[in-house]
Amino acid sequence: MPPLNAKGVRVVKITTPSANKKAPTHRIYLGRSEVGSAWPKSTDDDRDYLSLTFDFPGLVAPVYAILIKDTEGDGYSAYWSRSKKPVFE
């Protein structure tokens, strides 16, 4: 499989929140395609971040990431991992 070109990824806040407390608050888009969702979380030291889940047919397995503001306040950093569970059990 060729590498994924991730230019143009956008994290967009959902304007009409769901009544379901577990529903995502953001959608993730690559171009016009929705490729994931995000939920707000906080670290143990009270830093806010978004917990991201990417899952679309071009991926072998879902990708889990966090997007957190840099401590200097100049931008954001993303950290990701893959699940160790098999896709089909």
Short mmCIF file of C-alpha atoms in Angstrom, two decimals:
data_model
loop_
_atom_site.label_atom_id
_atom_site.label_comp_id
_atom_site.label_asym_id
_atom_site.label_seq_id
_atom_site.Cartn_x
_atom_site.Cartn_y
_atom_site.Cartn_z
CA MET A 1 0.00 0.00 0.00
CA PRO A 2 1.38 3.47 -0.84
CA PRO A 3 2.00 5.94 2.02
CA LEU A 4 -0.91 8.08 3.15
CA ASN A 5 -0.68 11.72 2.13
CA ALA A 6 -2.01 13.62 5.15
CA LYS A 7 -1.98 17.17 3.79
CA GLY A 8 -5.22 19.04 4.28
CA VAL A 9 -6.36 17.27 7.45
CA ARG A 10 -8.90 19.39 9.32
CA VAL A 11 -10.38 18.96 12.80
CA VAL A 12 -13.78 20.66 12.84
CA LYS A 13 -15.93 21.25 15.93
CA ILE A 14 -19.48 19.91 15.62
CA THR A 15 -21.81 22.90 15.78
CA THR A 16 -24.84 20.99 17.06
CA PRO A 17 -23.71 18.94 20.07
CA SER A 18 -25.32 15.56 20.67
CA ALA A 19 -27.35 14.80 23.78
CA ASN A 20 -25.22 11.65 24.11
CA LYS A 21 -22.33 12.51 26.47
CA LYS A 22 -20.10 9.91 24.74
CA ALA A 23 -20.60 11.34 21.24
CA PRO A 24 -17.62 13.03 19.56
CA THR A 25 -17.37 16.83 19.66
CA HIS A 26 -15.25 17.13 16.50
CA ARG A 27 -15.06 15.51 13.06
CA ILE A 28 -11.79 14.92 11.20
CA TYR A 29 -11.68 15.50 7.46
CA LEU A 30 -9.12 14.72 4.78
CA GLY A 31 -10.21 16.89 1.88
CA ARG A 32 -13.99 16.44 1.75
CA SER A 33 -13.99 12.96 3.29
CA GLU A 34 -14.68 12.36 6.96
CA VAL A 35 -11.90 10.12 8.26
CA GLY A 36 -12.36 10.26 12.02
CA SER A 37 -13.75 11.79 15.17
CA ALA A 38 -12.41 13.53 18.27
CA TRP A 39 -13.35 13.91 21.92
CA PRO A 40 -12.08 16.45 24.51
CA LYS A 41 -9.98 15.12 27.39
CA SER A 42 -7.62 16.46 30.08
CA THR A 43 -4.23 15.27 31.28
CA ASP A 44 -3.45 14.62 34.95
CA ASP A 45 -1.89 18.09 35.09
CA ASP A 46 -5.07 19.69 33.62
CA ARG A 47 -3.85 20.26 30.05
CA ASP A 48 -6.73 19.99 27.59
CA TYR A 49 -6.31 17.88 24.45
CA LEU A 50 -8.35 16.10 21.80
CA SER A 51 -8.44 12.31 21.64
CA LEU A 52 -8.58 11.42 17.92
CA THR A 53 -9.64 8.23 16.18
CA PHE A 54 -8.91 7.80 12.46
CA ASP A 55 -10.63 4.91 10.69
CA PHE A 56 -11.34 4.64 6.99
CA PRO A 57 -10.92 2.00 4.26
CA GLY A 58 -7.37 3.11 3.38
CA LEU A 59 -6.10 2.06 6.82
CA VAL A 60 -5.32 -1.52 7.86
CA ALA A 61 -6.43 -0.72 11.43
CA PRO A 62 -7.73 2.33 13.31
CA VAL A 63 -5.18 4.92 14.39
CA TYR A 64 -5.54 6.55 17.81
CA ALA A 65 -3.94 9.92 18.47
CA ILE A 66 -3.96 12.94 20.73
CA LEU A 67 -3.67 16.56 19.65
CA ILE A 68 -2.33 18.78 22.42
CA LYS A 69 -1.28 22.42 22.51
CA ASP A 70 2.47 22.93 22.79
CA THR A 71 3.60 24.19 26.19
CA GLU A 72 5.10 27.26 24.49
CA GLY A 73 1.68 27.99 22.98
CA ASP A 74 3.00 28.27 19.41
CA GLY A 75 1.16 25.30 17.93
CA TYR A 76 -0.03 21.77 18.51
CA SER A 77 1.67 18.37 18.69
CA ALA A 78 0.13 15.07 17.67
CA TYR A 79 1.05 11.69 19.13
CA TRP A 80 -0.37 8.46 17.70
CA SER A 81 -0.44 4.70 18.11
CA ARG A 82 -2.18 1.66 16.67
CA SER A 83 -4.25 -0.88 18.52
CA LYS A 84 -2.52 -4.19 19.21
CA LYS A 85 -5.82 -6.05 18.82
CA PRO A 86 -6.52 -7.85 15.52
CA VAL A 87 -8.96 -6.07 13.23
CA PHE A 88 -11.20 -9.15 12.95
CA GLU A 89 -11.58 -11.44 15.96
#
